[in-house]
Amino acid sequence: MSTIKKSRNVKKRTNQLKLTSGTSKTITRPTKAKLVAAAQHLNRTRTRRFVLYALGCIVLMQVLRYLSNEVIFAGPTTPEGIGFLLFFYVQTGLMVAIMLLLIAASITYLRSLSSDF
């Protein structure tokens, strides 16, 4: 007795969903122009964030400079010890942070100008 195997018919998946009121596409892929516009918007948002952080560091550095001129160096002698070193390192760190944030802002802005990925 020979057995005949029947192959199972499988329907291919389509991008359309059959509803009672008609058909509508379930998958809509964004165009390349929309992807480029979204990437540019994201990079410009990052640029603004980096610039705002840099401005915050500049303001904080100016406040520290005012405090150093009016409070710390107001007397006839310069302060000594770990407090002075900590103050000096905080100001130096803020200057380095400002530089790095502005470099990051310029890189993200230049990335937003390019249309290719």
Short mmCIF file of C-alpha atoms in Angstrom, two decimals:
data_model
loop_
_atom_site.label_atom_id
_atom_site.label_comp_id
_atom_site.label_asym_id
_atom_site.label_seq_id
_atom_site.Cartn_x
_atom_site.Cartn_y
_atom_site.Cartn_z
CA MET A 1 0.00 0.00 0.00
CA SER A 2 1.48 3.27 -0.99
CA THR A 3 1.02 6.39 1.01
CA ILE A 4 0.69 9.69 -0.72
CA LYS A 5 1.85 12.70 1.24
CA LYS A 6 0.08 15.88 0.51
CA SER A 7 2.04 19.07 0.91
CA ARG A 8 0.51 21.70 3.06
CA ASN A 9 -0.37 24.96 1.34
CA VAL A 10 0.80 27.95 3.33
CA LYS A 11 -0.40 31.41 2.46
CA LYS A 12 2.21 34.09 2.13
CA ARG A 13 1.95 36.94 4.55
CA THR A 14 0.92 40.21 3.06
CA ASN A 15 1.25 43.75 4.27
CA GLN A 16 -2.50 44.21 4.25
CA LEU A 17 -4.88 43.54 7.06
CA LYS A 18 -8.37 42.55 5.99
CA LEU A 19 -10.99 44.41 7.94
CA THR A 20 -14.70 44.67 7.49
CA SER A 21 -14.46 48.22 6.19
CA GLY A 22 -11.71 47.59 3.64
CA THR A 23 -7.98 47.06 3.63
CA SER A 24 -5.26 49.12 5.21
CA LYS A 25 -1.52 48.68 5.30
CA THR A 26 -0.12 47.49 8.59
CA ILE A 27 3.52 48.29 7.89
CA THR A 28 4.47 51.76 6.79
CA ARG A 29 8.18 52.29 6.49
CA PRO A 30 9.52 55.82 6.73
CA THR A 31 11.20 57.25 3.70
CA LYS A 32 14.88 58.10 3.64
CA ALA A 33 14.06 61.80 3.79
CA LYS A 34 12.05 61.31 6.99
CA LEU A 35 14.90 59.31 8.54
CA VAL A 36 17.41 62.03 7.66
CA ALA A 37 15.12 64.73 9.07
CA ALA A 38 14.64 62.78 12.30
CA ALA A 39 18.40 62.26 12.68
CA GLN A 40 19.05 65.96 12.08
CA HIS A 41 16.45 66.92 14.67
CA LEU A 42 17.95 64.54 17.22
CA ASN A 43 21.47 65.87 16.63
CA ARG A 44 20.31 69.48 16.94
CA THR A 45 18.55 68.63 20.21
CA ARG A 46 21.78 67.11 21.49
CA THR A 47 23.65 70.21 20.33
CA ARG A 48 21.32 72.48 22.30
CA ARG A 49 21.72 70.29 25.37
CA PHE A 50 25.53 70.40 25.17
CA VAL A 51 25.51 74.18 24.74
CA LEU A 52 23.18 74.61 27.72
CA TYR A 53 25.43 72.44 29.88
CA ALA A 54 28.45 74.49 28.79
CA LEU A 55 26.64 77.73 29.65
CA GLY A 56 25.76 76.31 33.05
CA CYS A 57 29.42 75.48 33.65
CA ILE A 58 30.41 79.01 32.59
CA VAL A 59 27.93 80.53 35.04
CA LEU A 60 29.13 78.23 37.83
CA MET A 61 32.74 79.13 37.08
CA GLN A 62 31.94 82.85 37.22
CA VAL A 63 30.17 82.39 40.57
CA LEU A 64 33.24 80.58 41.91
CA ARG A 65 35.49 83.32 40.57
CA TYR A 66 33.35 85.99 42.28
CA LEU A 67 33.47 84.04 45.56
CA SER A 68 37.23 83.65 45.29
CA ASN A 69 37.79 87.36 44.69
CA GLU A 70 35.35 88.60 47.34
CA VAL A 71 35.68 85.98 50.09
CA ILE A 72 38.71 83.76 49.75
CA PHE A 73 41.33 86.24 48.51
CA ALA A 74 39.88 89.23 50.41
CA GLY A 75 42.53 89.15 53.14
CA PRO A 76 46.20 90.07 52.97
CA THR A 77 47.33 86.42 52.77
CA THR A 78 46.42 83.67 50.34
CA PRO A 79 44.69 80.61 51.76
CA GLU A 80 46.59 77.36 52.10
CA GLY A 81 45.80 73.71 52.44
CA ILE A 82 43.43 71.23 50.89
CA GLY A 83 40.58 73.74 50.51
CA PHE A 84 42.61 75.93 48.17
CA LEU A 85 43.68 72.92 46.09
CA LEU A 86 40.11 71.66 45.90
CA PHE A 87 38.92 75.09 44.79
CA PHE A 88 41.67 75.26 42.16
CA TYR A 89 40.87 71.77 40.83
CA VAL A 90 37.14 72.52 40.62
CA GLN A 91 37.81 75.62 38.51
CA THR A 92 40.21 73.72 36.27
CA GLY A 93 37.72 70.87 35.89
CA LEU A 94 34.98 73.31 34.93
CA MET A 95 37.20 74.86 32.26
CA VAL A 96 37.98 71.43 30.81
CA ALA A 97 34.29 70.48 30.95
CA ILE A 98 33.33 73.66 29.08
CA MET A 99 35.85 72.88 26.36
CA LEU A 100 34.70 69.28 25.99
CA LEU A 101 31.01 70.22 25.95
CA LEU A 102 31.57 72.82 23.24
CA ILE A 103 33.56 70.31 21.18
CA ALA A 104 30.74 67.77 21.55
CA ALA A 105 28.20 70.42 20.54
CA SER A 106 30.16 71.29 17.41
CA ILE A 107 30.51 67.63 16.44
CA THR A 108 26.78 66.94 16.84
CA TYR A 109 25.91 70.10 14.91
CA LEU A 110 28.21 69.15 12.04
CA ARG A 111 26.68 65.69 12.09
CA SER A 112 23.22 67.24 11.74
CA LEU A 113 24.34 69.15 8.66
CA SER A 114 25.47 66.07 6.76
CA SER A 115 22.72 64.34 4.83
CA ASP A 116 24.44 60.97 4.59
CA PHE A 117 24.70 58.43 7.34
#
